[in-house]
Amino acid sequence: MIRRAVPSLRHVLLERANGGGRSLCFSKAKMSRPVQAQRLEGVDQNIWVEFVKLAATYATVNLGQGFHDFPPPAFLREAFVRAVGGDNHMLHQYTRAFGHPPLVKILAEFFGKLLGQELDPLDNVMVTVGAYQALFCCFQALVDEGDEVIIIEPFFDCYEPMVKMAGGTPVFVPLRPKVLGAGKPMSSADWQLDPAELASKFGERTKALVLNSPNNPLGKVFSREELQLIAELCVKHDVLCTSDEVYEWLVFDGKEHVRIASLPGMWERTISIGSAGKTFSATGWKVGWTVGPPRLLQHLLARELQGKRDRLMRSLEAAGMTPIVPEGTYFLVADVSAFASDVPEAPGSDEPFDSRFAKWMVKNKGLAAIPLSAFYSGPHKNDYGRFIRFCFAKEEATLEAANDILQKWKREKAAP
Ligand code: PMP
């Protein structure tokens, strides 16, 4: 299977160009002119490179990166084996560039029903190398030099560099947590946009808005009312919407995932993006929707994942962290301020507390997770730098091992 999308290659090249790698590529080339394109200034940081390395070195339990450590469902593996092991050797050769005809046909039928649109498989559907490539293509195709693109914080970290790669300017607007009464558990639904603040971001140069619902990292599922507000502003200012819906099937507690493309005036200005990897627990496939009859999509992973979510929340709570209940995705974010005294001070450093905490946790406790500040733009990294994102798409044994670490940690804290 193809594992790397175009932007990943870019990251590798940048790593090398910046001397981070030991490759023969640029580091030995001794070029006198700048290697990196100017528009990439400030986008050469990649949290994943650092945290994947830390996890590989120190972690006993890795709840950092967003992939499953349990097998994809049997029907999916069987379908895969049938396809690659069958007599139709043409399946190993080029197919139609914008998507294998039987696949786009089934996607058009399926999503046409959900969106209330008659979809033409050849015109309305495109298969990409994962949702990542779909995002990359969207920005490259839609954003011109000088265009502004509104990104809601916290956000999946590739949006910012992808917008910049296309020559656009990201404009950030935050989801702000409501102040709740003491002891009241917080839900990702309590993180909301301020309507006036959102409206103030739309202007002459706004070309597009990136929406991610359910949201990585918070697990927030935007309500119909929230989407309506976004939709009205997009329509009023004639702005496009890139709607990243890769977690569309991972929604908990009976919550409804509303597709913004189905709201009035939005179909013609929205690109909805999905991922077979997220839907079918097979992130390594890096394919759009590989298997998509409703029959299969119905018994998705949400129920199983909801149990894992609740379990991890209990473990984190018992250890003294304050989780925010996610309404969707397979991530949850927990407030770790109570652990401030565990982590050595770093005088003179502007590294957010959550990042120092995550590094300290993996090195000292063997538990890997990702700081929330990684999902904020540079100037906003310290705004909510007290949260950690945990991935719960993990098998029972992994969650059990995480629980053991947390329990032991709690006992050590309690000991005089
Ligand atoms: N969008 C979001 C919000 C994601 O979290 C991810 C993967 N972490 C992607 C897109 C990329 O999906 P894919 O693996 O299909 O490229």
CSV table of C-alpha atoms and ligand atoms in Angstrom, one decimal:
chain,number,residue,atom,x,y,z
A,1,MET,CA,0.0,0.0,0.0
A,2,ILE,CA,1.1,3.5,-0.6
A,3,ARG,CA,2.1,5.0,2.8
A,4,ARG,CA,3.2,8.5,2.1
A,5,ALA,CA,1.2,11.4,0.7
A,6,VAL,CA,2.9,14.3,-1.1
A,7,PRO,CA,3.2,16.5,2.1
A,8,SER,CA,5.0,13.8,4.0
A,9,LEU,CA,7.6,13.7,1.3
A,10,ARG,CA,7.9,17.4,1.7
A,11,HIS,CA,8.5,17.0,5.4
A,12,VAL,CA,11.3,14.5,4.6
A,13,LEU,CA,12.9,16.9,2.2
A,14,LEU,CA,12.6,19.8,4.6
A,15,GLU,CA,14.1,17.6,7.4
A,16,ARG,CA,17.0,16.9,5.1
A,17,ALA,CA,17.3,20.5,3.8
A,18,ASN,CA,17.5,21.7,7.4
A,19,GLY,CA,20.3,19.2,8.3
A,20,GLY,CA,18.0,17.1,10.4
A,21,GLY,CA,18.6,13.9,8.4
A,22,ARG,CA,21.7,12.0,7.5
A,23,SER,CA,20.8,11.7,3.9
A,24,LEU,CA,23.1,12.5,1.0
A,25,CYS,CA,20.4,14.6,-0.6
A,26,PHE,CA,20.8,18.3,0.4
A,27,SER,CA,23.1,18.2,3.4
A,28,LYS,CA,26.2,17.3,1.3
A,29,ALA,CA,25.2,19.4,-1.6
A,30,LYS,CA,26.8,22.6,-0.1
A,31,MET,CA,24.4,24.8,-2.1
A,32,SER,CA,25.0,28.5,-1.5
A,33,ARG,CA,21.5,29.6,-2.3
A,34,PRO,CA,18.6,29.0,0.1
A,35,VAL,CA,17.2,25.5,-0.4
A,36,GLN,CA,13.8,26.0,1.1
A,37,ALA,CA,11.1,28.0,-0.7
A,38,GLN,CA,10.4,31.3,1.1
A,39,ARG,CA,6.7,30.6,1.5
A,40,LEU,CA,7.7,27.6,3.7
A,41,GLU,CA,9.2,29.8,6.3
A,42,GLY,CA,8.0,28.8,9.7
A,43,VAL,CA,6.3,25.6,8.5
A,44,ASP,CA,9.3,23.3,8.9
A,45,GLN,CA,8.4,22.3,12.4
A,46,ASN,CA,6.7,18.9,12.6
A,47,ILE,CA,5.5,17.8,16.0
A,48,TRP,CA,5.1,14.2,14.8
A,49,VAL,CA,8.8,13.8,14.0
A,50,GLU,CA,9.7,14.7,17.5
A,51,PHE,CA,7.0,12.8,19.4
A,52,VAL,CA,7.2,9.6,17.3
A,53,LYS,CA,10.9,9.5,18.1
A,54,LEU,CA,10.3,10.1,21.8
A,55,ALA,CA,7.6,7.4,21.9
A,56,ALA,CA,9.8,4.9,20.1
A,57,THR,CA,12.6,5.6,22.6
A,58,TYR,CA,10.7,5.8,25.9
A,59,ALA,CA,7.1,4.7,25.7
A,60,THR,CA,5.7,1.5,27.2
A,61,VAL,CA,2.2,2.6,26.1
A,62,ASN,CA,1.7,4.9,23.1
A,63,LEU,CA,-1.6,6.8,23.1
A,64,GLY,CA,0.0,9.5,21.0
A,65,GLN,CA,-0.5,9.0,17.3
A,66,GLY,CA,-4.0,8.4,15.9
A,67,PHE,CA,-4.0,4.9,14.7
A,68,HIS,CA,-5.5,1.6,15.9
A,69,ASP,CA,-3.4,-1.1,17.4
A,70,PHE,CA,-6.2,-3.7,16.8
A,71,PRO,CA,-6.9,-5.4,13.5
A,72,PRO,CA,-9.3,-3.9,11.0
A,73,PRO,CA,-12.7,-5.8,10.8
A,74,ALA,CA,-12.7,-9.2,9.2
A,75,PHE,CA,-15.0,-8.2,6.3
A,76,LEU,CA,-12.5,-5.6,5.3
A,77,ARG,CA,-9.4,-7.8,5.4
A,78,GLU,CA,-11.3,-10.5,3.5
A,79,ALA,CA,-12.4,-8.0,0.8
A,80,PHE,CA,-8.8,-6.9,0.5
A,81,VAL,CA,-7.4,-10.4,0.2
A,82,ARG,CA,-10.1,-11.3,-2.4
A,83,ALA,CA,-9.2,-8.2,-4.5
A,84,VAL,CA,-5.4,-8.7,-4.5
A,85,GLY,CA,-5.4,-12.5,-4.5
A,86,GLY,CA,-8.0,-12.9,-7.3
A,87,ASP,CA,-7.6,-13.6,-11.0
A,88,ASN,CA,-8.2,-10.1,-12.1
A,89,HIS,CA,-4.5,-9.0,-12.5
A,90,MET,CA,-5.6,-5.7,-14.0
A,91,LEU,CA,-6.5,-4.6,-10.4
A,92,HIS,CA,-2.7,-4.2,-10.0
A,93,GLN,CA,-2.4,-1.8,-12.9
A,94,TYR,CA,-3.3,1.9,-13.4
A,95,THR,CA,-6.9,2.7,-13.1
A,96,ARG,CA,-8.8,5.9,-13.9
A,97,ALA,CA,-6.8,8.8,-12.4
A,98,PHE,CA,-9.6,10.3,-10.4
A,99,GLY,CA,-10.8,7.0,-8.9
A,100,HIS,CA,-11.4,3.4,-9.8
A,101,PRO,CA,-14.8,3.4,-11.5
A,102,PRO,CA,-16.6,0.8,-9.3
A,103,LEU,CA,-15.3,2.7,-6.2
A,104,VAL,CA,-16.5,6.2,-7.3
A,105,LYS,CA,-19.8,4.6,-8.3
A,106,ILE,CA,-20.5,3.2,-4.9
A,107,LEU,CA,-19.2,6.4,-3.1
A,108,ALA,CA,-21.5,8.5,-5.3
A,109,GLU,CA,-24.5,6.3,-4.5
A,110,PHE,CA,-23.8,6.2,-0.8
A,111,PHE,CA,-22.9,9.9,-0.2
A,112,GLY,CA,-25.6,11.1,-2.6
A,113,LYS,CA,-28.2,9.7,-0.3
A,114,LEU,CA,-26.6,11.3,2.8
A,115,LEU,CA,-26.3,14.6,1.1
A,116,GLY,CA,-29.6,14.6,-0.6
A,117,GLN,CA,-27.9,15.1,-4.0
A,118,GLU,CA,-27.9,13.2,-7.2
A,119,LEU,CA,-24.1,12.5,-7.6
A,120,ASP,CA,-22.3,11.8,-10.8
A,121,PRO,CA,-19.6,9.3,-10.0
A,122,LEU,CA,-17.3,10.7,-12.6
A,123,ASP,CA,-17.9,14.3,-11.8
A,124,ASN,CA,-18.6,14.5,-8.2
A,125,VAL,CA,-16.3,12.0,-6.6
A,126,MET,CA,-12.5,11.8,-6.5
A,127,VAL,CA,-10.4,9.1,-4.8
A,128,THR,CA,-7.2,10.3,-3.2
A,129,VAL,CA,-4.2,8.9,-1.3
A,130,GLY,CA,-5.9,9.3,2.1
A,131,ALA,CA,-7.7,12.3,3.3
A,132,TYR,CA,-4.3,14.0,3.6
A,133,GLN,CA,-3.9,14.2,-0.2
A,134,ALA,CA,-7.5,15.3,-0.6
A,135,LEU,CA,-6.7,18.3,1.7
A,136,PHE,CA,-3.5,19.0,-0.1
A,137,CYS,CA,-5.2,19.0,-3.5
A,138,CYS,CA,-8.0,21.2,-2.2
A,139,PHE,CA,-5.7,23.9,-1.0
A,140,GLN,CA,-3.5,23.7,-4.1
A,141,ALA,CA,-6.5,23.9,-6.4
A,142,LEU,CA,-8.5,26.6,-4.6
A,143,VAL,CA,-6.2,28.9,-2.9
A,144,ASP,CA,-4.3,31.7,-4.7
A,145,GLU,CA,-1.4,33.8,-3.5
A,146,GLY,CA,-2.8,36.3,-1.0
A,147,ASP,CA,-6.0,34.4,-0.3
A,148,GLU,CA,-7.0,34.0,3.3
A,149,VAL,CA,-8.2,30.7,4.7
A,150,ILE,CA,-10.0,30.6,8.1
A,151,ILE,CA,-8.9,27.7,10.3
A,152,ILE,CA,-10.7,26.9,13.6
A,153,GLU,CA,-8.3,26.2,16.5
A,154,PRO,CA,-7.4,23.7,17.7
A,155,PHE,CA,-6.9,22.0,14.3
A,156,PHE,CA,-5.3,19.0,12.7
A,157,ASP,CA,-1.8,20.4,12.3
A,158,CYS,CA,-1.3,19.9,8.5
A,159,TYR,CA,-3.9,22.6,7.6
A,160,GLU,CA,-1.6,25.5,8.3
A,161,PRO,CA,1.4,24.4,6.3
A,162,MET,CA,-0.8,23.2,3.4
A,163,VAL,CA,-2.5,26.6,3.2
A,164,LYS,CA,0.9,28.3,3.2
A,165,MET,CA,2.3,25.9,0.6
A,166,ALA,CA,-0.5,27.0,-1.6
A,167,GLY,CA,0.5,30.7,-1.1
A,168,GLY,CA,-2.5,31.5,1.2
A,169,THR,CA,-2.6,33.1,4.6
A,170,PRO,CA,-4.2,31.2,7.5
A,171,VAL,CA,-6.5,33.2,9.7
A,172,PHE,CA,-7.2,31.5,13.0
A,173,VAL,CA,-10.4,31.6,15.1
A,174,PRO,CA,-10.5,29.7,18.4
A,175,LEU,CA,-13.0,27.4,20.0
A,176,ARG,CA,-13.3,28.8,23.5
A,177,PRO,CA,-14.1,26.6,26.5
A,178,LYS,CA,-17.1,27.8,28.5
A,179,VAL,CA,-16.5,28.5,32.1
A,180,LEU,CA,-18.4,25.8,34.0
A,181,GLY,CA,-19.5,25.5,37.6
A,182,ALA,CA,-16.9,23.8,39.8
A,183,GLY,CA,-17.0,20.0,39.6
A,184,LYS,CA,-19.2,20.0,36.4
A,185,PRO,CA,-17.6,17.6,33.9
A,186,MET,CA,-16.6,19.4,30.6
A,187,SER,CA,-17.6,18.1,27.2
A,188,SER,CA,-16.1,18.9,23.9
A,189,ALA,CA,-19.5,20.6,23.2
A,190,ASP,CA,-18.5,23.2,25.7
A,191,TRP,CA,-15.8,24.5,23.4
A,192,GLN,CA,-17.6,26.9,21.1
A,193,LEU,CA,-17.0,29.6,18.5
A,194,ASP,CA,-17.8,33.2,19.5
A,195,PRO,CA,-20.2,34.2,16.7
A,196,ALA,CA,-19.0,37.8,16.6
A,197,GLU,CA,-15.4,36.8,16.6
A,198,LEU,CA,-16.0,34.2,13.8
A,199,ALA,CA,-17.8,36.8,11.7
A,200,SER,CA,-15.0,39.3,12.2
A,201,LYS,CA,-12.6,36.9,10.4
A,202,PHE,CA,-14.5,37.0,7.2
A,203,GLY,CA,-13.4,39.7,4.8
A,204,GLU,CA,-12.6,40.6,1.2
A,205,ARG,CA,-9.7,38.2,0.9
A,206,THR,CA,-11.3,35.2,2.6
A,207,LYS,CA,-11.4,32.4,0.1
A,208,ALA,CA,-12.2,29.4,2.2
A,209,LEU,CA,-12.9,28.0,5.7
A,210,VAL,CA,-11.6,24.7,6.9
A,211,LEU,CA,-14.1,22.8,9.1
A,212,ASN,CA,-13.2,19.6,10.9
A,213,SER,CA,-16.2,17.9,12.5
A,214,PRO,CA,-15.9,15.7,14.5
A,215,ASN,CA,-12.8,17.6,15.5
A,216,ASN,CA,-9.3,16.3,16.0
A,217,PRO,CA,-8.0,16.8,18.8
A,218,LEU,CA,-11.1,17.8,20.9
A,219,GLY,CA,-13.6,15.3,19.7
A,220,LYS,CA,-16.1,18.1,19.3
A,221,VAL,CA,-19.1,17.3,17.0
A,222,PHE,CA,-20.4,20.6,15.7
A,223,SER,CA,-24.1,21.0,16.3
A,224,ARG,CA,-26.5,21.9,13.5
A,225,GLU,CA,-26.9,25.4,14.9
A,226,GLU,CA,-23.1,25.9,14.9
A,227,LEU,CA,-22.8,24.7,11.4
A,228,GLN,CA,-25.7,26.9,10.3
A,229,LEU,CA,-23.8,29.9,11.6
A,230,ILE,CA,-20.7,28.9,9.7
A,231,ALA,CA,-22.8,28.2,6.6
A,232,GLU,CA,-24.6,31.6,6.7
A,233,LEU,CA,-21.2,33.4,6.9
A,234,CYS,CA,-19.8,31.3,4.0
A,235,VAL,CA,-22.8,32.1,1.9
A,236,LYS,CA,-22.9,35.8,2.8
A,237,HIS,CA,-19.2,36.2,2.0
A,238,ASP,CA,-19.1,33.8,-0.9
A,239,VAL,CA,-16.5,31.6,0.8
A,240,LEU,CA,-15.7,28.0,0.1
A,241,CYS,CA,-15.8,25.3,2.8
A,242,THR,CA,-13.3,22.4,3.0
A,243,SER,CA,-15.1,20.0,5.3
A,244,ASP,CA,-12.8,17.4,6.8
A,245,GLU,CA,-15.1,14.7,8.0
A,246,VAL,CA,-12.8,11.8,8.4
A,247,TYR,CA,-14.3,10.9,11.8
A,248,GLU,CA,-17.9,11.1,10.5
A,249,TRP,CA,-18.7,7.6,11.7
A,250,LEU,CA,-17.0,7.9,15.1
A,251,VAL,CA,-19.7,9.8,17.0
A,252,PHE,CA,-20.8,8.9,20.5
A,253,ASP,CA,-23.8,9.1,22.9
A,254,GLY,CA,-26.3,9.1,20.0
A,255,LYS,CA,-25.0,12.5,18.8
A,256,GLU,CA,-25.8,13.4,15.1
A,257,HIS,CA,-23.0,14.2,12.6
A,258,VAL,CA,-24.4,16.9,10.4
A,259,ARG,CA,-22.8,17.3,6.9
A,260,ILE,CA,-22.4,21.0,6.3
A,261,ALA,CA,-22.7,20.3,2.5
A,262,SER,CA,-26.4,19.3,3.2
A,263,LEU,CA,-27.3,22.8,4.6
A,264,PRO,CA,-28.9,25.4,2.4
A,265,GLY,CA,-26.5,27.1,0.0
A,266,MET,CA,-23.6,24.9,1.0
A,267,TRP,CA,-23.6,22.0,-1.5
A,268,GLU,CA,-22.1,24.1,-4.3
A,269,ARG,CA,-19.4,25.6,-2.1
A,270,THR,CA,-18.3,22.6,0.0
A,271,ILE,CA,-15.8,19.9,-0.5
A,272,SER,CA,-16.4,17.0,1.9
A,273,ILE,CA,-13.5,14.8,2.7
A,274,GLY,CA,-13.6,11.3,4.1
A,275,SER,CA,-11.1,8.5,4.8
A,276,ALA,CA,-11.4,4.8,4.6
A,277,GLY,CA,-8.5,4.5,7.0
A,278,LYS,CA,-10.4,6.2,9.8
A,279,THR,CA,-13.7,4.6,8.9
A,280,PHE,CA,-12.5,1.0,8.8
A,281,SER,CA,-9.6,1.1,11.3
A,282,ALA,CA,-7.0,0.7,8.5
A,283,THR,CA,-5.0,4.0,8.5
A,284,GLY,CA,-2.1,2.4,6.6
A,285,TRP,CA,-4.2,1.9,3.5
A,286,LYS,CA,-4.2,5.6,2.8
A,287,VAL,CA,-7.2,5.3,0.5
A,288,GLY,CA,-10.4,7.1,0.2
A,289,TRP,CA,-13.5,4.9,0.8
A,290,THR,CA,-12.4,1.5,-0.2
A,291,VAL,CA,-15.4,-0.5,0.9
A,292,GLY,CA,-18.6,1.5,1.3
A,293,PRO,CA,-22.0,-0.2,1.1
A,294,PRO,CA,-24.3,1.2,3.8
A,295,ARG,CA,-24.7,-2.4,5.1
A,296,LEU,CA,-21.0,-2.3,6.2
A,297,LEU,CA,-20.9,1.3,7.3
A,298,GLN,CA,-23.8,0.8,9.6
A,299,HIS,CA,-21.9,-1.5,12.0
A,300,LEU,CA,-19.0,0.8,12.4
A,301,LEU,CA,-16.6,1.1,15.3
A,302,ALA,CA,-18.4,3.8,17.2
A,303,ARG,CA,-20.0,1.6,19.9
A,304,GLU,CA,-16.8,-0.2,20.6
A,305,LEU,CA,-14.8,3.0,20.7
A,306,GLN,CA,-17.3,4.6,23.0
A,307,GLY,CA,-16.5,1.9,25.6
A,308,LYS,CA,-12.8,2.5,25.1
A,309,ARG,CA,-13.4,6.3,25.5
A,310,ASP,CA,-15.2,5.8,28.8
A,311,ARG,CA,-12.6,3.4,30.1
A,312,LEU,CA,-9.6,5.7,29.3
A,313,MET,CA,-11.5,8.6,30.9
A,314,ARG,CA,-12.0,6.7,34.1
A,315,SER,CA,-8.2,5.8,34.2
A,316,LEU,CA,-7.2,9.4,33.6
A,317,GLU,CA,-9.6,10.8,36.1
A,318,ALA,CA,-8.5,8.3,38.7
A,319,ALA,CA,-4.9,9.5,38.2
A,320,GLY,CA,-5.9,13.1,38.8
A,321,MET,CA,-6.3,14.4,35.2
A,322,THR,CA,-9.5,16.1,34.1
A,323,PRO,CA,-10.7,14.7,30.8
A,324,ILE,CA,-13.0,16.6,28.5
A,325,VAL,CA,-15.7,14.2,27.2
A,326,PRO,CA,-15.3,13.9,23.4
A,327,GLU,CA,-18.5,13.6,21.4
A,328,GLY,CA,-16.7,12.0,18.5
A,329,THR,CA,-13.3,10.9,16.9
A,330,TYR,CA,-11.0,8.5,18.8
A,331,PHE,CA,-9.2,11.2,20.7
A,332,LEU,CA,-9.7,12.8,24.1
A,333,VAL,CA,-8.1,15.8,25.6
A,334,ALA,CA,-7.4,16.0,29.4
A,335,ASP,CA,-6.4,18.9,31.6
A,336,VAL,CA,-3.1,18.0,33.3
A,337,SER,CA,-2.6,21.3,35.3
A,338,ALA,CA,-2.8,19.2,38.6
A,339,PHE,CA,0.6,17.8,37.6
A,340,ALA,CA,2.4,21.1,37.3
A,341,SER,CA,4.7,20.4,40.3
A,342,ASP,CA,5.8,17.0,38.8
A,343,VAL,CA,7.5,18.6,35.8
A,344,PRO,CA,10.7,20.5,36.2
A,345,GLU,CA,10.6,24.2,35.5
A,346,ALA,CA,12.2,25.4,32.3
A,347,PRO,CA,13.3,29.0,33.1
A,348,GLY,CA,13.7,31.2,30.1
A,349,SER,CA,11.9,28.7,27.7
A,350,ASP,CA,8.7,29.6,26.0
A,351,GLU,CA,7.8,25.9,25.4
A,352,PRO,CA,4.2,25.4,26.6
A,353,PHE,CA,3.7,23.4,29.8
A,354,ASP,CA,1.8,20.7,27.9
A,355,SER,CA,4.7,20.0,25.6
A,356,ARG,CA,7.1,19.8,28.5
A,357,PHE,CA,4.7,17.6,30.4
A,358,ALA,CA,4.2,15.2,27.4
A,359,LYS,CA,8.0,14.8,27.1
A,360,TRP,CA,8.4,14.4,30.8
A,361,MET,CA,5.6,11.8,30.9
A,362,VAL,CA,7.0,9.6,28.1
A,363,LYS,CA,10.5,9.7,29.6
A,364,ASN,CA,9.5,9.1,33.2
A,365,LYS,CA,6.3,7.1,33.0
A,366,GLY,CA,6.6,5.5,29.6
A,367,LEU,CA,3.2,6.8,28.5
A,368,ALA,CA,3.2,8.7,25.1
A,369,ALA,CA,0.5,11.3,24.2
A,370,ILE,CA,0.5,14.6,22.3
A,371,PRO,CA,0.3,18.1,23.7
A,372,LEU,CA,-2.7,20.2,22.7
A,373,SER,CA,-0.4,23.1,21.8
A,374,ALA,CA,0.7,21.1,18.8
A,375,PHE,CA,-2.8,21.9,17.3
A,376,TYR,CA,-2.4,25.7,17.6
A,377,SER,CA,-0.7,28.2,15.5
A,378,GLY,CA,2.6,29.7,16.8
A,379,PRO,CA,1.3,32.7,18.7
A,380,HIS,CA,-1.6,30.7,20.3
A,381,LYS,CA,0.4,27.7,21.5
A,382,ASN,CA,0.4,28.9,25.1
A,383,ASP,CA,-3.3,29.8,25.2
A,384,TYR,CA,-4.4,26.3,26.2
A,385,GLY,CA,-1.0,24.8,27.0
A,386,ARG,CA,-2.3,22.6,29.8
A,387,PHE,CA,-4.0,19.8,27.9
A,388,ILE,CA,-2.8,16.5,26.5
A,389,ARG,CA,-4.4,14.5,23.7
A,390,PHE,CA,-4.8,10.8,24.1
A,391,CYS,CA,-5.8,8.3,21.4
A,392,PHE,CA,-8.2,5.5,22.5
A,393,ALA,CA,-8.4,3.5,19.3
A,394,LYS,CA,-6.4,0.8,21.2
A,395,GLU,CA,-6.9,-2.8,22.1
A,396,GLU,CA,-7.9,-3.7,25.6
A,397,ALA,CA,-4.3,-4.7,26.6
A,398,THR,CA,-3.0,-1.3,25.6
A,399,LEU,CA,-5.6,0.5,27.6
A,400,GLU,CA,-5.0,-1.8,30.5
A,401,ALA,CA,-1.3,-1.1,30.4
A,402,ALA,CA,-2.0,2.6,30.3
A,403,ASN,CA,-4.3,2.2,33.3
A,404,ASP,CA,-1.5,0.4,35.2
A,405,ILE,CA,0.9,3.2,34.5
A,406,LEU,CA,-1.7,5.8,35.7
A,407,GLN,CA,-2.6,3.8,38.8
A,408,LYS,CA,1.1,3.4,39.8
A,409,TRP,CA,1.7,7.1,39.2
A,410,LYS,CA,-1.3,7.9,41.4
A,411,ARG,CA,0.1,5.6,44.2
A,412,GLU,CA,3.5,7.2,43.9
A,413,LYS,CA,2.0,10.7,44.2
A,414,ALA,CA,-0.1,9.7,47.3
A,415,ALA,CA,2.9,8.2,49.0
A,416,PRO,CA,4.6,10.6,51.5
B,1,PMP,N1,-8.0,14.8,8.8
B,1,PMP,C1,-7.9,14.6,10.1
B,1,PMP,C2,-8.7,15.5,11.0
B,1,PMP,C3,-7.1,13.6,10.6
B,1,PMP,O1,-7.0,13.5,12.0
B,1,PMP,C4,-6.3,12.8,9.8
B,1,PMP,C5,-5.4,11.7,10.3
B,1,PMP,N2,-4.9,11.9,11.5
B,1,PMP,C6,-6.4,13.1,8.4
B,1,PMP,C7,-7.3,14.1,7.9
B,1,PMP,C8,-5.7,12.2,7.4
B,1,PMP,O2,-6.4,11.1,7.0
B,1,PMP,P1,-5.7,9.9,6.1
B,1,PMP,O3,-5.0,9.0,7.0
B,1,PMP,O4,-6.9,9.3,5.4
B,1,PMP,O5,-4.8,10.6,5.1
